[in-house]
C-alpha cells in the first residue's frame, strides 16, 4: 500500500502532543519486535517485505540510532523515545527494561 496524503498524527489522550513525530510507514500489517542487537538477517528480511511495517522496540543496551533509522518500513523506538512515551502514559513505566515485555510498546 502507498499513501500520498499527509501522514495522520495520533495525539495521546490528555496531552495534545503527537505520539510519533516522523512515522514513515503506512500499512495495516505490522510486525513488532524488541532487540538489543544490531539489525539481524530476520529484521532486514522484515524490512524488505512489501506491504509490511516493522516496529523495533529498542532497549538501554544496543543501537539507539543507525541502520534501523534508514529503512522506510522500519520504525525504531529508542530508549529516549520510550522515556518520552513514559512521561505521557503511566503504563509504559511498568514495562521493565531488558525484558521481552517492552515489545508491548509497539
Tab-separated table of N, CA and C in Angstrom:
chain	number	residue	atom	x	y	z
A	1	UNK	N	0.820	-1.178	0.000
A	1	UNK	CA	0.000	0.000	0.000
A	1	UNK	C	0.865	1.244	0.000
A	2	UNK	N	0.352	2.239	-0.608
A	2	UNK	CA	1.024	3.528	-0.550
A	2	UNK	C	0.008	4.579	-0.142
A	3	UNK	N	0.499	5.642	0.392
A	3	UNK	CA	-0.355	6.734	0.848
A	3	UNK	C	0.337	8.033	0.496
A	4	UNK	N	-0.285	8.811	-0.362
A	4	UNK	CA	0.341	10.039	-0.837
A	4	UNK	C	-0.077	11.263	-0.031
A	5	UNK	N	-1.053	11.108	0.836
A	5	UNK	CA	-1.542	12.248	1.602
A	5	UNK	C	-0.662	12.570	2.796
A	6	UNK	N	-1.119	13.518	3.582
A	6	UNK	CA	-0.407	13.910	4.791
A	6	UNK	C	-0.489	12.772	5.807
A	7	UNK	N	0.637	12.490	6.478
A	7	UNK	CA	0.664	11.409	7.458
A	7	UNK	C	-0.235	11.776	8.637
A	8	UNK	N	-1.174	10.887	8.998
A	8	UNK	CA	-2.043	11.203	10.131
A	8	UNK	C	-1.253	11.203	11.434
A	9	UNK	N	-1.557	12.127	12.300
A	9	UNK	CA	-0.880	12.218	13.592
A	9	UNK	C	-1.849	11.780	14.671
A	10	UNK	N	-1.442	10.804	15.449
A	10	UNK	CA	-2.252	10.361	16.564
A	10	UNK	C	-1.800	11.119	17.788
A	11	UNK	N	-2.724	11.726	18.476
A	11	UNK	CA	-2.399	12.529	19.649
A	11	UNK	C	-2.750	11.744	20.901
A	12	UNK	N	-1.802	11.684	21.825
A	12	UNK	CA	-2.032	10.970	23.079
A	12	UNK	C	-3.138	11.656	23.863
A	13	UNK	N	-4.116	10.892	24.357
A	13	UNK	CA	-5.213	11.488	25.110
A	13	UNK	C	-4.701	12.320	26.282
A	14	UNK	N	-5.247	13.504	26.412
A	14	UNK	CA	-4.910	14.358	27.539
A	14	UNK	C	-3.599	15.119	27.415
A	15	UNK	N	-2.864	14.911	26.319
A	15	UNK	CA	-1.573	15.590	26.199
A	15	UNK	C	-1.567	16.642	25.106
A	16	UNK	N	-2.352	16.417	24.056
A	16	UNK	CA	-2.343	17.338	22.938
A	16	UNK	C	-1.078	17.269	22.111
A	17	UNK	N	-0.223	16.259	22.378
A	17	UNK	CA	1.048	16.127	21.653
A	17	UNK	C	1.032	14.870	20.786
A	18	UNK	N	1.647	14.938	19.602
A	18	UNK	CA	1.711	13.746	18.755
A	18	UNK	C	2.569	12.661	19.388
A	19	UNK	N	2.216	11.410	19.108
A	19	UNK	CA	2.952	10.274	19.659
A	19	UNK	C	4.258	10.067	18.910
A	20	UNK	N	4.189	9.940	17.615
A	20	UNK	CA	5.395	9.794	16.799
A	20	UNK	C	5.484	10.998	15.878
A	21	UNK	N	6.621	11.644	15.893
A	21	UNK	CA	6.778	12.840	15.071
A	21	UNK	C	7.073	12.524	13.609
A	22	UNK	N	7.663	11.378	13.354
A	22	UNK	CA	8.127	11.132	11.987
A	22	UNK	C	7.851	9.704	11.537
A	23	UNK	N	6.635	9.255	11.713
A	23	UNK	CA	6.298	7.913	11.241
A	23	UNK	C	6.437	7.890	9.723
A	24	UNK	N	7.061	6.844	9.212
A	24	UNK	CA	7.346	6.780	7.784
A	24	UNK	C	6.618	5.653	7.086
A	25	UNK	N	5.978	4.804	7.816
A	25	UNK	CA	5.401	3.618	7.205
A	25	UNK	C	3.889	3.613	7.401
A	26	UNK	N	3.189	3.214	6.369
A	26	UNK	CA	1.738	3.176	6.421
A	26	UNK	C	1.270	1.816	5.938
A	27	UNK	N	0.678	1.042	6.818
A	27	UNK	CA	0.203	-0.284	6.448
A	27	UNK	C	-0.792	-0.765	7.488
A	28	UNK	N	-1.558	-1.758	7.125
A	28	UNK	CA	-2.432	-2.416	8.100
A	28	UNK	C	-1.755	-3.656	8.656
A	29	UNK	N	-0.558	-3.973	8.157
A	29	UNK	CA	0.189	-5.155	8.628
A	29	UNK	C	1.499	-4.700	9.255
A	30	UNK	N	1.655	-5.008	10.543
A	30	UNK	CA	2.836	-4.590	11.296
A	30	UNK	C	3.441	-5.770	12.022
A	31	UNK	N	4.760	-5.797	12.069
A	31	UNK	CA	5.499	-6.752	12.900
A	31	UNK	C	6.132	-5.935	14.019
A	32	UNK	N	6.088	-6.455	15.241
A	32	UNK	CA	6.664	-5.751	16.389
A	32	UNK	C	7.672	-6.665	17.050
A	33	UNK	N	8.894	-6.161	17.210
A	33	UNK	CA	9.963	-6.942	17.845
A	33	UNK	C	10.699	-6.055	18.838
A	34	UNK	N	11.419	-6.689	19.740
A	34	UNK	CA	12.310	-5.967	20.631
A	34	UNK	C	13.699	-6.540	20.444
A	35	UNK	N	14.706	-5.683	20.556
A	35	UNK	CA	16.059	-6.165	20.310
A	35	UNK	C	17.090	-5.262	20.970
A	36	UNK	N	18.188	-5.881	21.401
A	36	UNK	CA	19.343	-5.123	21.898
A	36	UNK	C	20.504	-5.238	20.918
A	37	UNK	N	20.243	-5.884	19.791
A	37	UNK	CA	21.297	-6.157	18.819
A	37	UNK	C	21.173	-5.264	17.594
A	38	UNK	N	22.252	-5.177	16.839
A	38	UNK	CA	22.180	-4.541	15.533
A	38	UNK	C	21.195	-5.341	14.688
A	39	UNK	N	20.708	-4.779	13.597
A	39	UNK	CA	19.728	-5.487	12.778
A	39	UNK	C	20.224	-6.870	12.348
A	40	UNK	N	19.409	-7.873	12.614
A	40	UNK	CA	19.729	-9.244	12.219
A	40	UNK	C	19.204	-9.499	10.815
A	41	UNK	N	19.542	-10.650	10.273
A	41	UNK	CA	19.036	-11.027	8.949
A	41	UNK	C	17.507	-11.061	8.959
A	42	UNK	N	16.920	-11.510	10.056
A	42	UNK	CA	15.456	-11.578	10.146
A	42	UNK	C	14.824	-10.192	10.108
A	43	UNK	N	15.415	-9.244	10.822
A	43	UNK	CA	14.890	-7.874	10.820
A	43	UNK	C	15.030	-7.266	9.431
A	44	UNK	N	16.159	-7.505	8.791
A	44	UNK	CA	16.365	-6.987	7.434
A	44	UNK	C	15.366	-7.603	6.463
A	45	UNK	N	15.048	-8.880	6.671
A	45	UNK	CA	14.059	-9.543	5.822
A	45	UNK	C	12.678	-8.919	6.041
A	46	UNK	N	12.321	-8.661	7.291
A	46	UNK	CA	11.048	-7.991	7.575
A	46	UNK	C	10.991	-6.630	6.898
A	47	UNK	N	12.086	-5.898	6.921
A	47	UNK	CA	12.133	-4.560	6.332
A	47	UNK	C	11.904	-4.592	4.825
A	48	UNK	N	12.212	-5.713	4.194
A	48	UNK	CA	12.049	-5.834	2.737
A	48	UNK	C	10.680	-6.373	2.329
A	49	UNK	N	9.869	-6.786	3.280
A	49	UNK	CA	8.572	-7.377	2.944
A	49	UNK	C	7.607	-6.298	2.466
A	50	UNK	N	7.157	-6.435	1.237
A	50	UNK	CA	6.246	-5.457	0.656
A	50	UNK	C	4.941	-5.411	1.444
A	51	UNK	N	4.501	-4.202	1.733
A	51	UNK	CA	3.229	-4.028	2.411
A	51	UNK	C	3.272	-4.186	3.919
A	52	UNK	N	4.469	-4.388	4.474
A	52	UNK	CA	4.608	-4.565	5.920
A	52	UNK	C	5.431	-3.440	6.515
A	53	UNK	N	5.108	-3.086	7.742
A	53	UNK	CA	5.905	-2.154	8.530
A	53	UNK	C	6.396	-2.906	9.760
A	54	UNK	N	7.537	-2.514	10.272
A	54	UNK	CA	8.121	-3.165	11.438
A	54	UNK	C	8.443	-2.122	12.498
A	55	UNK	N	8.073	-2.414	13.737
A	55	UNK	CA	8.465	-1.587	14.873
A	55	UNK	C	9.509	-2.369	15.643
A	56	UNK	N	10.672	-1.767	15.844
A	56	UNK	CA	11.721	-2.361	16.672
A	56	UNK	C	11.760	-1.549	17.964
A	57	UNK	N	11.395	-2.195	19.059
A	57	UNK	CA	11.429	-1.540	20.364
A	57	UNK	C	12.802	-1.810	20.955
A	58	UNK	N	13.635	-0.792	20.990
A	58	UNK	CA	14.994	-0.944	21.496
A	58	UNK	C	15.026	-1.048	23.010
A	59	UNK	N	16.224	-1.118	23.552
A	59	UNK	CA	16.408	-1.203	24.994
A	59	UNK	C	17.563	-0.290	25.377
A	60	UNK	N	17.927	-0.304	26.643
A	60	UNK	CA	19.037	0.538	27.095
A	60	UNK	C	20.340	0.124	26.436
A	61	UNK	N	20.522	-1.192	26.261
A	61	UNK	CA	21.686	-1.703	25.531
A	61	UNK	C	21.337	-1.690	24.050
A	62	UNK	N	22.339	-1.717	23.227
A	62	UNK	CA	22.091	-1.845	21.800
A	62	UNK	C	21.969	-0.516	21.092
A	63	UNK	N	21.759	-0.583	19.781
A	63	UNK	CA	21.736	0.629	18.966
A	63	UNK	C	20.560	1.533	19.319
A	64	UNK	N	20.823	2.819	19.324
A	64	UNK	CA	19.775	3.808	19.549
A	64	UNK	C	19.435	4.534	18.251
A	65	UNK	N	20.336	4.544	17.342
A	65	UNK	CA	20.153	5.148	16.018
A	65	UNK	C	20.934	4.277	15.033
A	66	UNK	N	20.905	4.636	13.777
A	66	UNK	CA	21.717	3.891	12.836
A	66	UNK	C	20.904	3.234	11.749
A	67	UNK	N	21.266	2.034	11.425
A	67	UNK	CA	20.666	1.347	10.284
A	67	UNK	C	19.148	1.235	10.402
A	68	UNK	N	18.639	1.048	11.595
A	68	UNK	CA	17.187	0.959	11.748
A	68	UNK	C	16.496	2.211	11.218
A	69	UNK	N	17.131	3.327	11.381
A	69	UNK	CA	16.509	4.588	11.000
A	69	UNK	C	16.528	4.812	9.487
A	70	UNK	N	17.263	4.016	8.747
A	70	UNK	CA	17.393	4.192	7.308
A	70	UNK	C	16.301	3.485	6.516
A	71	UNK	N	15.657	2.483	7.090
A	71	UNK	CA	14.652	1.717	6.359
A	71	UNK	C	13.300	2.422	6.443
A	72	UNK	N	12.691	2.671	5.297
A	72	UNK	CA	11.410	3.377	5.266
A	72	UNK	C	10.296	2.578	5.924
A	73	UNK	N	10.436	1.270	5.982
A	73	UNK	CA	9.377	0.433	6.539
A	73	UNK	C	9.635	0.030	7.984
A	74	UNK	N	10.662	0.611	8.614
A	74	UNK	CA	11.002	0.256	9.995
A	74	UNK	C	10.951	1.498	10.877
A	75	UNK	N	10.234	1.376	11.977
A	75	UNK	CA	10.199	2.423	12.994
A	75	UNK	C	10.954	1.878	14.197
A	76	UNK	N	12.014	2.561	14.603
A	76	UNK	CA	12.814	2.133	15.751
A	76	UNK	C	12.511	3.067	16.915
A	77	UNK	N	12.063	2.494	18.036
A	77	UNK	CA	11.811	3.285	19.239
A	77	UNK	C	13.033	3.206	20.135
A	78	UNK	N	13.789	4.277	20.197
A	78	UNK	CA	14.992	4.319	21.028
A	78	UNK	C	14.599	4.409	22.502
A	79	UNK	N	15.568	4.226	23.383
A	79	UNK	CA	15.317	4.348	24.819
A	79	UNK	C	14.801	5.749	25.146
A	80	UNK	N	15.372	6.768	24.509
A	80	UNK	CA	14.933	8.146	24.760
A	80	UNK	C	13.474	8.345	24.348
A	81	UNK	N	13.090	7.795	23.202
A	81	UNK	CA	11.698	7.925	22.753
A	81	UNK	C	10.752	7.179	23.691
A	82	UNK	N	11.207	6.045	24.214
A	82	UNK	CA	10.373	5.297	25.150
A	82	UNK	C	10.213	6.048	26.468
A	83	UNK	N	11.268	6.714	26.906
A	83	UNK	CA	11.163	7.536	28.127
A	83	UNK	C	10.159	8.672	27.919
A	84	UNK	N	10.176	9.236	26.719
A	84	UNK	CA	9.222	10.299	26.404
A	84	UNK	C	7.790	9.767	26.446
A	85	UNK	N	7.595	8.560	25.917
A	85	UNK	CA	6.266	7.947	25.977
A	85	UNK	C	5.849	7.690	27.420
A	86	UNK	N	6.814	7.309	28.267
A	86	UNK	CA	6.520	7.031	29.680
A	86	UNK	C	6.033	8.285	30.404
A	87	UNK	N	6.478	9.453	29.951
A	87	UNK	CA	6.007	10.705	30.548
A	87	UNK	C	4.537	10.947	30.232
A	88	UNK	N	4.080	10.399	29.115
A	88	UNK	CA	2.696	10.608	28.685
A	88	UNK	C	1.757	9.521	29.198
A	89	UNK	N	2.266	8.284	29.256
A	89	UNK	CA	1.436	7.140	29.651
A	89	UNK	C	2.084	6.407	30.808
A	90	UNK	N	1.419	6.394	31.934
A	90	UNK	CA	1.976	5.738	33.117
A	90	UNK	C	2.205	4.251	32.902
A	91	UNK	N	1.417	3.627	32.051
A	91	UNK	CA	1.556	2.195	31.801
A	91	UNK	C	2.963	1.841	31.340
A	92	UNK	N	3.567	2.700	30.546
A	92	UNK	CA	4.896	2.429	29.995
A	92	UNK	C	5.924	2.248	31.104
A	93	UNK	N	5.794	2.995	32.181
A	93	UNK	CA	6.768	2.893	33.271
A	93	UNK	C	6.708	1.545	33.987
A	94	UNK	N	5.667	0.767	33.756
A	94	UNK	CA	5.546	-0.558	34.369
A	94	UNK	C	6.206	-1.654	33.534
A	95	UNK	N	6.656	-1.320	32.345
A	95	UNK	CA	7.329	-2.302	31.491
A	95	UNK	C	8.820	-2.275	31.804
A	96	UNK	N	9.364	-3.384	32.293
A	96	UNK	CA	10.775	-3.370	32.704
A	96	UNK	C	11.725	-3.300	31.509
A	97	UNK	N	12.854	-2.599	31.716
A	97	UNK	CA	13.923	-2.601	30.722
A	97	UNK	C	14.541	-3.995	30.707
A	98	UNK	N	15.250	-4.314	29.654
A	98	UNK	CA	15.906	-5.622	29.494
A	98	UNK	C	14.892	-6.751	29.593
A	99	UNK	N	13.729	-6.536	29.012
A	99	UNK	CA	12.657	-7.521	29.075
A	99	UNK	C	11.946	-7.614	27.729
A	100	UNK	N	11.571	-8.831	27.380
A	100	UNK	CA	10.797	-9.065	26.170
A	100	UNK	C	9.469	-8.309	26.230
A	101	UNK	N	8.997	-8.041	27.432
A	101	UNK	CA	7.727	-7.350	27.616
A	101	UNK	C	7.685	-5.946	27.050
A	102	UNK	N	8.842	-5.333	26.821
A	102	UNK	CA	8.860	-3.982	26.248
A	102	UNK	C	8.280	-3.977	24.845
A	103	UNK	N	8.212	-5.138	24.235
A	103	UNK	CA	7.622	-5.247	22.903
A	103	UNK	C	6.197	-4.691	22.891
A	104	UNK	N	5.542	-4.718	24.034
A	104	UNK	CA	4.171	-4.222	24.120
A	104	UNK	C	4.046	-2.742	23.773
A	105	UNK	N	5.138	-2.013	23.774
A	105	UNK	CA	5.099	-0.609	23.365
A	105	UNK	C	4.780	-0.464	21.883
A	106	UNK	N	5.131	-1.463	21.103
A	106	UNK	CA	4.897	-1.413	19.666
A	106	UNK	C	3.445	-1.562	19.341
